[in-house]
């Protein structure tokens, strides 16, 4: 469980911390108060500065303009960037683009890389991932109704999706659709297909309001209708029937990315909680932090954040050593454990701030709204706990059916 920071990450982290402190945290009030598109000039300048500092796309291989960090190294960077809602976007490693770039690097054809991957890694376009359907349980990604039927040299896509994250303003979607409905295994029925959002028949129905916020270009969860949406069969990623397998490849490292971002959110919320407890007075000369209940929140949060970080870094190292499939239990453990720590730390930080914590004068209420989904997306807590429990029982000779 000992994870020393590699030399190159040791050089990178202080530079990232300084950049966020000097040039990014000050933008948060405007980010919370104004439409995202109004901030684009300032954010474009921030992205230019990141390139100038040589910190662009730290997760990408050097041949694609990135820093070439390993999963464990990038996990440390992801924690730092998670300390602000703008961090990952400014460094061009925000979800779902980060997962889509990984899929494209691994499975795209040369033509697909030229048209879709390279503009994405340069930060010229954004993308979205379109899998979840309102008619079916998202916890069962093999159960889909959206179809892609061969029609000559094309696919004709019909279906209904929602929580297609960041669809507004995206240049293309990676869509999970059933191409092989007769396949014996449900995990071999679907494929991933690239669909430009300008394609006739791709219709953004609405941005689904989440906790009262419909989002914008930066963070939205769209409902999409695919209505005789025609794309070339050359837009297929990998082979027909490979959709589930490729999506699972994406999710293992993706959960590490999310979890370390959540650790960063926790660290920032923890600092804000301690600062509030130290400076807010209940009466003259009596700080809030003098109360034992507040001290318990601080102590429990510190212990839980430290534990969460070590769990995630250990899982990242296991994935690098053995592959995501061999670290399935560890991935499930971090997914529900860190999501739970995130909820508790944010709740304590808001409680410490009192009414101020409910306002948009801090980032706490933004995170509280947007991160409640951490216990649902990428597999709900209950599914991941079941994975861990069944594996443990199996080692004791007990097979538990789903």
GROMACS .gro file of C-alpha atoms in nm:
model
  402
    1UNK     CA    1   0.000   0.000   0.000
    2UNK     CA    2   0.304   0.227  -0.021
    3UNK     CA    3   0.287   0.444  -0.334
    4UNK     CA    4   0.579   0.687  -0.363
    5UNK     CA    5   0.530   0.957  -0.621
    6UNK     CA    6   0.743   0.902  -0.928
    7UNK     CA    7   0.996   1.174  -1.003
    8UNK     CA    8   0.813   1.309  -1.305
    9UNK     CA    9   0.483   1.329  -1.114
   10UNK     CA   10   0.668   1.493  -0.828
   11UNK     CA   11   0.773   1.761  -1.074
   12UNK     CA   12   0.427   1.794  -1.228
   13UNK     CA   13   0.209   1.814  -0.917
   14UNK     CA   14   0.353   2.140  -0.772
   15UNK     CA   15   0.315   2.310  -1.109
   16UNK     CA   16  -0.047   2.198  -1.133
   17UNK     CA   17  -0.116   2.311  -0.776
   18UNK     CA   18   0.030   2.654  -0.845
   19UNK     CA   19  -0.166   2.694  -1.169
   20UNK     CA   20  -0.495   2.601  -1.002
   21UNK     CA   21  -0.428   2.830  -0.707
   22UNK     CA   22  -0.317   3.129  -0.913
   23UNK     CA   23  -0.537   3.104  -1.222
   24UNK     CA   24  -0.835   2.872  -1.171
   25UNK     CA   25  -0.992   2.892  -0.826
   26UNK     CA   26  -1.075   3.256  -0.892
   27UNK     CA   27  -1.293   3.153  -1.188
   28UNK     CA   28  -1.523   2.933  -0.982
   29UNK     CA   29  -1.764   3.204  -0.869
   30UNK     CA   30  -1.828   3.302  -1.232
   31UNK     CA   31  -1.857   2.934  -1.329
   32UNK     CA   32  -2.131   2.888  -1.070
   33UNK     CA   33  -2.314   3.209  -1.160
   34UNK     CA   34  -2.295   3.228  -1.541
   35UNK     CA   35  -2.369   3.001  -1.838
   36UNK     CA   36  -2.065   2.797  -1.934
   37UNK     CA   37  -2.050   2.936  -2.286
   38UNK     CA   38  -1.996   3.285  -2.143
   39UNK     CA   39  -1.679   3.159  -1.974
   40UNK     CA   40  -1.537   2.999  -2.287
   41UNK     CA   41  -1.296   3.287  -2.367
   42UNK     CA   42  -1.145   3.270  -2.017
   43UNK     CA   43  -1.134   2.892  -2.026
   44UNK     CA   44  -0.976   2.894  -2.372
   45UNK     CA   45  -0.702   3.114  -2.227
   46UNK     CA   46  -0.666   2.870  -1.939
   47UNK     CA   47  -0.628   2.581  -2.180
   48UNK     CA   48  -0.368   2.777  -2.374
   49UNK     CA   49  -0.176   2.831  -2.050
   50UNK     CA   50  -0.190   2.459  -1.971
   51UNK     CA   51  -0.035   2.384  -2.310
   52UNK     CA   52   0.225   2.655  -2.253
   53UNK     CA   53   0.317   2.494  -1.921
   54UNK     CA   54   0.359   2.158  -2.093
   55UNK     CA   55   0.081   1.996  -1.888
   56UNK     CA   56  -0.176   1.925  -2.160
   57UNK     CA   57  -0.362   1.591  -2.159
   58UNK     CA   58  -0.148   1.423  -1.892
   59UNK     CA   59  -0.321   1.087  -1.946
   60UNK     CA   60  -0.235   1.061  -2.316
   61UNK     CA   61   0.073   0.897  -2.468
   62UNK     CA   62   0.341   1.139  -2.580
   63UNK     CA   63   0.272   1.061  -2.948
   64UNK     CA   64  -0.074   1.214  -2.900
   65UNK     CA   65   0.057   1.527  -2.732
   66UNK     CA   66   0.018   1.412  -2.372
   67UNK     CA   67   0.252   1.354  -2.081
   68UNK     CA   68   0.239   0.976  -2.114
   69UNK     CA   69   0.164   0.916  -1.747
   70UNK     CA   70   0.082   0.568  -1.626
   71UNK     CA   71  -0.257   0.501  -1.468
   72UNK     CA   72  -0.112   0.531  -1.117
   73UNK     CA   73   0.074   0.850  -1.203
   74UNK     CA   74  -0.231   1.006  -1.365
   75UNK     CA   75  -0.436   0.911  -1.059
   76UNK     CA   76  -0.226   1.153  -0.854
   77UNK     CA   77  -0.282   1.423  -1.115
   78UNK     CA   78  -0.655   1.350  -1.127
   79UNK     CA   79  -0.677   1.410  -0.753
   80UNK     CA   80  -0.524   1.755  -0.790
   81UNK     CA   81  -0.749   1.847  -1.082
   82UNK     CA   82  -1.053   1.723  -0.891
   83UNK     CA   83  -1.009   2.002  -0.637
   84UNK     CA   84  -1.197   2.234  -0.873
   85UNK     CA   85  -1.490   2.169  -1.109
   86UNK     CA   86  -1.284   2.322  -1.390
   87UNK     CA   87  -0.964   2.124  -1.346
   88UNK     CA   88  -1.013   1.827  -1.575
   89UNK     CA   89  -1.167   2.038  -1.852
   90UNK     CA   90  -0.876   2.281  -1.856
   91UNK     CA   91  -0.629   1.991  -1.889
   92UNK     CA   92  -0.840   1.813  -2.156
   93UNK     CA   93  -0.898   1.501  -1.949
   94UNK     CA   94  -1.262   1.544  -1.851
   95UNK     CA   95  -1.525   1.271  -1.873
   96UNK     CA   96  -1.652   1.137  -2.104
   97UNK     CA   97  -1.378   1.255  -2.341
   98UNK     CA   98  -1.102   1.083  -2.143
   99UNK     CA   99  -1.271   0.745  -2.177
  100UNK     CA  100  -1.354   0.802  -2.542
  101UNK     CA  101  -0.994   0.889  -2.625
  102UNK     CA  102  -0.879   0.567  -2.459
  103UNK     CA  103  -1.129   0.365  -2.661
  104UNK     CA  104  -1.031   0.537  -2.985
  105UNK     CA  105  -0.659   0.491  -2.923
  106UNK     CA  106  -0.711   0.119  -2.864
  107UNK     CA  107  -0.975   0.036  -3.125
  108UNK     CA  108  -1.010   0.307  -3.391
  109UNK     CA  109  -0.899   0.254  -3.748
  110UNK     CA  110  -0.644   0.496  -3.895
  111UNK     CA  111  -0.926   0.687  -4.068
  112UNK     CA  112  -1.125   0.705  -3.745
  113UNK     CA  113  -0.822   0.831  -3.555
  114UNK     CA  114  -0.767   1.105  -3.811
  115UNK     CA  115  -1.128   1.224  -3.815
  116UNK     CA  116  -1.232   1.178  -3.452
  117UNK     CA  117  -0.939   1.108  -3.219
  118UNK     CA  118  -0.690   1.375  -3.322
  119UNK     CA  119  -0.933   1.671  -3.299
  120UNK     CA  120  -1.041   1.536  -2.960
  121UNK     CA  121  -0.691   1.511  -2.815
  122UNK     CA  122  -0.610   1.859  -2.949
  123UNK     CA  123  -0.910   1.995  -2.762
  124UNK     CA  124  -1.080   2.119  -3.079
  125UNK     CA  125  -1.399   1.916  -3.024
  126UNK     CA  126  -1.582   1.734  -2.746
  127UNK     CA  127  -1.755   1.397  -2.751
  128UNK     CA  128  -2.022   1.202  -2.563
  129UNK     CA  129  -2.093   0.839  -2.475
  130UNK     CA  130  -2.444   0.710  -2.543
  131UNK     CA  131  -2.534   0.382  -2.375
  132UNK     CA  132  -2.798   0.412  -2.098
  133UNK     CA  133  -3.166   0.381  -2.195
  134UNK     CA  134  -3.463   0.507  -1.991
  135UNK     CA  135  -3.662   0.192  -2.063
  136UNK     CA  136  -3.404  -0.047  -1.913
  137UNK     CA  137  -3.204  -0.073  -1.591
  138UNK     CA  138  -2.871   0.101  -1.636
  139UNK     CA  139  -2.717  -0.158  -1.402
  140UNK     CA  140  -2.767  -0.416  -1.681
  141UNK     CA  141  -2.576  -0.271  -1.978
  142UNK     CA  142  -2.632  -0.587  -2.182
  143UNK     CA  143  -3.008  -0.514  -2.195
  144UNK     CA  144  -3.057  -0.262  -2.475
  145UNK     CA  145  -3.328  -0.179  -2.728
  146UNK     CA  146  -3.136   0.058  -2.955
  147UNK     CA  147  -3.054  -0.122  -3.279
  148UNK     CA  148  -2.809  -0.069  -3.562
  149UNK     CA  149  -2.926  -0.261  -3.868
  150UNK     CA  150  -2.706  -0.311  -4.173
  151UNK     CA  151  -2.834  -0.132  -4.480
  152UNK     CA  152  -2.586  -0.169  -4.763
  153UNK     CA  153  -2.265   0.007  -4.663
  154UNK     CA  154  -2.439   0.179  -4.370
  155UNK     CA  155  -2.595   0.118  -4.032
  156UNK     CA  156  -2.945   0.247  -3.967
  157UNK     CA  157  -2.971   0.330  -3.596
  158UNK     CA  158  -3.299   0.356  -3.408
  159UNK     CA  159  -3.342   0.387  -3.036
  160UNK     CA  160  -3.377   0.602  -2.728
  161UNK     CA  161  -3.097   0.700  -2.489
  162UNK     CA  162  -3.061   0.925  -2.191
  163UNK     CA  163  -2.781   1.036  -1.961
  164UNK     CA  164  -2.569   1.077  -2.272
  165UNK     CA  165  -2.330   1.296  -2.080
  166UNK     CA  166  -2.204   1.618  -2.239
  167UNK     CA  167  -2.402   1.564  -2.561
  168UNK     CA  168  -2.481   1.934  -2.591
  169UNK     CA  169  -2.197   2.085  -2.788
  170UNK     CA  170  -2.034   1.747  -2.865
  171UNK     CA  171  -1.911   1.676  -3.218
  172UNK     CA  172  -1.973   1.303  -3.205
  173UNK     CA  173  -2.118   1.026  -2.991
  174UNK     CA  174  -1.994   0.675  -2.930
  175UNK     CA  175  -2.318   0.477  -2.930
  176UNK     CA  176  -2.387   0.131  -2.792
  177UNK     CA  177  -2.642  -0.040  -3.017
  178UNK     CA  178  -2.754  -0.398  -3.081
  179UNK     CA  179  -2.611  -0.527  -3.409
  180UNK     CA  180  -2.630  -0.903  -3.341
  181UNK     CA  181  -2.965  -0.968  -3.167
  182UNK     CA  182  -2.944  -1.344  -3.224
  183UNK     CA  183  -2.607  -1.388  -3.054
  184UNK     CA  184  -2.627  -1.659  -2.788
  185UNK     CA  185  -2.449  -1.448  -2.526
  186UNK     CA  186  -2.619  -1.117  -2.436
  187UNK     CA  187  -2.269  -0.973  -2.402
  188UNK     CA  188  -2.203  -1.028  -2.773
  189UNK     CA  189  -2.512  -0.857  -2.911
  190UNK     CA  190  -2.409  -0.491  -2.901
  191UNK     CA  191  -2.146  -0.287  -3.082
  192UNK     CA  192  -1.995   0.059  -3.045
  193UNK     CA  193  -2.051   0.294  -3.338
  194UNK     CA  194  -1.928   0.651  -3.390
  195UNK     CA  195  -2.214   0.887  -3.474
  196UNK     CA  196  -2.145   1.252  -3.561
  197UNK     CA  197  -2.405   1.462  -3.381
  198UNK     CA  198  -2.473   1.646  -3.707
  199UNK     CA  199  -2.608   1.324  -3.862
  200UNK     CA  200  -2.976   1.347  -3.967
  201UNK     CA  201  -3.179   1.142  -3.723
  202UNK     CA  202  -2.960   1.226  -3.421
  203UNK     CA  203  -3.194   1.437  -3.210
  204UNK     CA  204  -3.108   1.591  -2.877
  205UNK     CA  205  -3.448   1.584  -2.708
  206UNK     CA  206  -3.346   1.771  -2.393
  207UNK     CA  207  -3.087   1.804  -2.124
  208UNK     CA  208  -3.230   1.601  -1.837
  209UNK     CA  209  -3.253   1.824  -1.527
  210UNK     CA  210  -3.048   1.669  -1.246
  211UNK     CA  211  -3.113   1.799  -0.894
  212UNK     CA  212  -3.278   2.101  -1.054
  213UNK     CA  213  -2.990   2.175  -1.293
  214UNK     CA  214  -3.026   2.101  -1.665
  215UNK     CA  215  -2.660   2.173  -1.723
  216UNK     CA  216  -2.505   2.329  -2.031
  217UNK     CA  217  -2.225   2.273  -2.282
  218UNK     CA  218  -1.989   2.179  -1.999
  219UNK     CA  219  -2.188   1.929  -1.795
  220UNK     CA  220  -2.521   1.797  -1.917
  221UNK     CA  221  -2.701   1.465  -1.933
  222UNK     CA  222  -2.897   1.451  -2.254
  223UNK     CA  223  -3.190   1.249  -2.374
  224UNK     CA  224  -3.124   1.144  -2.733
  225UNK     CA  225  -3.353   1.000  -2.998
  226UNK     CA  226  -3.197   0.800  -3.283
  227UNK     CA  227  -3.449   0.807  -3.566
  228UNK     CA  228  -3.332   0.629  -3.883
  229UNK     CA  229  -2.989   0.769  -3.808
  230UNK     CA  230  -2.767   0.656  -4.095
  231UNK     CA  231  -2.389   0.625  -4.056
  232UNK     CA  232  -2.129   0.430  -4.256
  233UNK     CA  233  -2.042   0.083  -4.132
  234UNK     CA  234  -1.685   0.211  -4.138
  235UNK     CA  235  -1.779   0.396  -3.816
  236UNK     CA  236  -1.787   0.066  -3.624
  237UNK     CA  237  -1.534   0.055  -3.339
  238UNK     CA  238  -1.368  -0.283  -3.316
  239UNK     CA  239  -1.576  -0.574  -3.442
  240UNK     CA  240  -1.949  -0.639  -3.434
  241UNK     CA  241  -2.048  -0.774  -3.096
  242UNK     CA  242  -1.744  -0.619  -2.923
  243UNK     CA  243  -1.938  -0.330  -2.768
  244UNK     CA  244  -1.976  -0.469  -2.417
  245UNK     CA  245  -1.615  -0.587  -2.398
  246UNK     CA  246  -1.476  -0.254  -2.515
  247UNK     CA  247  -1.705  -0.062  -2.279
  248UNK     CA  248  -1.580  -0.274  -1.989
  249UNK     CA  249  -1.219  -0.198  -2.087
  250UNK     CA  250  -1.311   0.168  -2.065
  251UNK     CA  251  -1.480   0.137  -1.727
  252UNK     CA  252  -1.196  -0.017  -1.523
  253UNK     CA  253  -0.944   0.268  -1.561
  254UNK     CA  254  -1.238   0.511  -1.581
  255UNK     CA  255  -1.343   0.422  -1.227
  256UNK     CA  256  -0.990   0.496  -1.108
  257UNK     CA  257  -1.013   0.835  -1.280
  258UNK     CA  258  -1.348   0.910  -1.115
  259UNK     CA  259  -1.243   0.789  -0.772
  260UNK     CA  260  -0.927   0.999  -0.763
  261UNK     CA  261  -1.124   1.300  -0.881
  262UNK     CA  262  -1.359   1.237  -0.589
  263UNK     CA  263  -1.060   1.223  -0.352
  264UNK     CA  264  -0.962   1.566  -0.485
  265UNK     CA  265  -1.315   1.696  -0.422
  266UNK     CA  266  -1.292   1.556  -0.069
  267UNK     CA  267  -0.956   1.723  -0.003
  268UNK     CA  268  -1.087   2.062  -0.112
  269UNK     CA  269  -1.407   2.020   0.090
  270UNK     CA  270  -1.197   1.908   0.389
  271UNK     CA  271  -0.980   2.219   0.369
  272UNK     CA  272  -1.289   2.438   0.346
  273UNK     CA  273  -1.443   2.260   0.644
  274UNK     CA  274  -1.132   2.309   0.858
  275UNK     CA  275  -1.100   2.674   0.754
  276UNK     CA  276  -1.463   2.739   0.843
  277UNK     CA  277  -1.432   2.558   1.176
  278UNK     CA  278  -1.123   2.761   1.265
  279UNK     CA  279  -1.255   3.104   1.167
  280UNK     CA  280  -1.628   3.096   1.229
  281UNK     CA  281  -1.709   3.207   1.583
  282UNK     CA  282  -2.015   3.088   1.771
  283UNK     CA  283  -1.964   3.376   2.009
  284UNK     CA  284  -1.670   3.615   2.058
  285UNK     CA  285  -1.355   3.408   2.097
  286UNK     CA  286  -1.534   3.070   2.064
  287UNK     CA  287  -1.457   2.907   1.728
  288UNK     CA  288  -1.689   2.649   1.572
  289UNK     CA  289  -1.401   2.402   1.579
  290UNK     CA  290  -1.406   2.399   1.958
  291UNK     CA  291  -1.714   2.177   1.944
  292UNK     CA  292  -1.648   1.805   1.977
  293UNK     CA  293  -1.899   1.712   1.706
  294UNK     CA  294  -1.713   1.927   1.453
  295UNK     CA  295  -1.382   1.778   1.563
  296UNK     CA  296  -1.524   1.431   1.504
  297UNK     CA  297  -1.633   1.528   1.151
  298UNK     CA  298  -1.281   1.651   1.080
  299UNK     CA  299  -1.108   1.344   1.227
  300UNK     CA  300  -1.338   1.094   1.053
  301UNK     CA  301  -1.305   1.277   0.722
  302UNK     CA  302  -0.926   1.280   0.743
  303UNK     CA  303  -0.911   0.907   0.810
  304UNK     CA  304  -1.162   0.819   0.537
  305UNK     CA  305  -0.994   1.035   0.270
  306UNK     CA  306  -0.655   0.883   0.347
  307UNK     CA  307  -0.801   0.532   0.327
  308UNK     CA  308  -0.981   0.610   0.001
  309UNK     CA  309  -0.666   0.742  -0.163
  310UNK     CA  310  -0.460   0.436  -0.073
  311UNK     CA  311  -0.731   0.199  -0.193
  312UNK     CA  312  -0.753   0.370  -0.531
  313UNK     CA  313  -0.377   0.389  -0.583
  314UNK     CA  314  -0.346   0.023  -0.490
  315UNK     CA  315  -0.618  -0.064  -0.743
  316UNK     CA  316  -0.449   0.142  -1.014
  317UNK     CA  317  -0.124  -0.045  -0.952
  318UNK     CA  318  -0.304  -0.379  -0.973
  319UNK     CA  319  -0.465  -0.282  -1.305
  320UNK     CA  320  -0.124  -0.187  -1.443
  321UNK     CA  321   0.026  -0.516  -1.326
  322UNK     CA  322  -0.254  -0.759  -1.415
  323UNK     CA  323  -0.513  -0.580  -1.628
  324UNK     CA  324  -0.858  -0.447  -1.542
  325UNK     CA  325  -1.028  -0.787  -1.563
  326UNK     CA  326  -0.798  -0.931  -1.295
  327UNK     CA  327  -0.869  -0.635  -1.064
  328UNK     CA  328  -1.247  -0.657  -1.087
  329UNK     CA  329  -1.303  -0.690  -0.712
  330UNK     CA  330  -1.069  -0.404  -0.631
  331UNK     CA  331  -1.241  -0.181  -0.888
  332UNK     CA  332  -1.580  -0.257  -0.732
  333UNK     CA  333  -1.446  -0.187  -0.383
  334UNK     CA  334  -1.314   0.158  -0.470
  335UNK     CA  335  -1.628   0.244  -0.665
  336UNK     CA  336  -1.868   0.211  -0.371
  337UNK     CA  337  -1.623   0.296  -0.092
  338UNK     CA  338  -1.492   0.623  -0.235
  339UNK     CA  339  -1.839   0.731  -0.351
  340UNK     CA  340  -1.958   0.683   0.008
  341UNK     CA  341  -1.666   0.881   0.151
  342UNK     CA  342  -1.738   1.159  -0.097
  343UNK     CA  343  -2.099   1.189   0.016
  344UNK     CA  344  -2.004   1.193   0.386
  345UNK     CA  345  -1.725   1.449   0.351
  346UNK     CA  346  -1.937   1.684   0.141
  347UNK     CA  347  -2.227   1.656   0.384
  348UNK     CA  348  -2.003   1.732   0.683
  349UNK     CA  349  -1.845   2.028   0.502
  350UNK     CA  350  -2.187   2.172   0.420
  351UNK     CA  351  -2.306   2.119   0.779
  352UNK     CA  352  -1.996   2.298   0.906
  353UNK     CA  353  -2.069   2.594   0.678
  354UNK     CA  354  -2.431   2.610   0.788
  355UNK     CA  355  -2.659   2.809   0.558
  356UNK     CA  356  -2.357   2.933   0.361
  357UNK     CA  357  -2.295   2.576   0.246
  358UNK     CA  358  -2.633   2.569   0.073
  359UNK     CA  359  -2.555   2.875  -0.140
  360UNK     CA  360  -2.360   2.921  -0.461
  361UNK     CA  361  -2.107   3.132  -0.270
  362UNK     CA  362  -1.897   2.816  -0.236
  363UNK     CA  363  -1.853   2.513  -0.462
  364UNK     CA  364  -1.994   2.278  -0.197
  365UNK     CA  365  -2.357   2.292  -0.307
  366UNK     CA  366  -2.251   2.243  -0.672
  367UNK     CA  367  -2.061   1.930  -0.578
  368UNK     CA  368  -2.339   1.805  -0.352
  369UNK     CA  369  -2.584   1.819  -0.643
  370UNK     CA  370  -2.356   1.688  -0.915
  371UNK     CA  371  -2.177   1.418  -0.718
  372UNK     CA  372  -2.477   1.245  -0.562
  373UNK     CA  373  -2.480   1.044  -0.884
  374UNK     CA  374  -2.141   0.894  -0.787
  375UNK     CA  375  -2.327   0.617  -0.605
  376UNK     CA  376  -2.532   0.541  -0.918
  377UNK     CA  377  -2.337   0.588  -1.241
  378UNK     CA  378  -2.071   0.340  -1.356
  379UNK     CA  379  -2.264   0.078  -1.162
  380UNK     CA  380  -2.471   0.151  -0.849
  381UNK     CA  381  -2.324   0.078  -0.507
  382UNK     CA  382  -2.546  -0.226  -0.463
  383UNK     CA  383  -2.414  -0.397  -0.777
  384UNK     CA  384  -2.050  -0.343  -0.679
  385UNK     CA  385  -2.110  -0.463  -0.324
  386UNK     CA  386  -2.270  -0.776  -0.467
  387UNK     CA  387  -1.963  -0.837  -0.687
  388UNK     CA  388  -1.734  -0.817  -0.385
  389UNK     CA  389  -1.955  -1.029  -0.157
  390UNK     CA  390  -2.010  -1.304  -0.416
  391UNK     CA  391  -1.635  -1.327  -0.482
  392UNK     CA  392  -1.562  -1.353  -0.109
  393UNK     CA  393  -1.826  -1.622  -0.058
  394UNK     CA  394  -1.702  -1.815  -0.361
  395UNK     CA  395  -1.364  -1.847  -0.195
  396UNK     CA  396  -1.546  -2.017   0.091
  397UNK     CA  397  -1.719  -2.262  -0.139
  398UNK     CA  398  -2.052  -2.084  -0.161
  399UNK     CA  399  -2.202  -1.986  -0.498
  400UNK     CA  400  -2.459  -1.710  -0.473
  401UNK     CA  401  -2.684  -1.646  -0.774
  402UNK     CA  402  -2.755  -1.293  -0.887
   0.00000   0.00000   0.00000
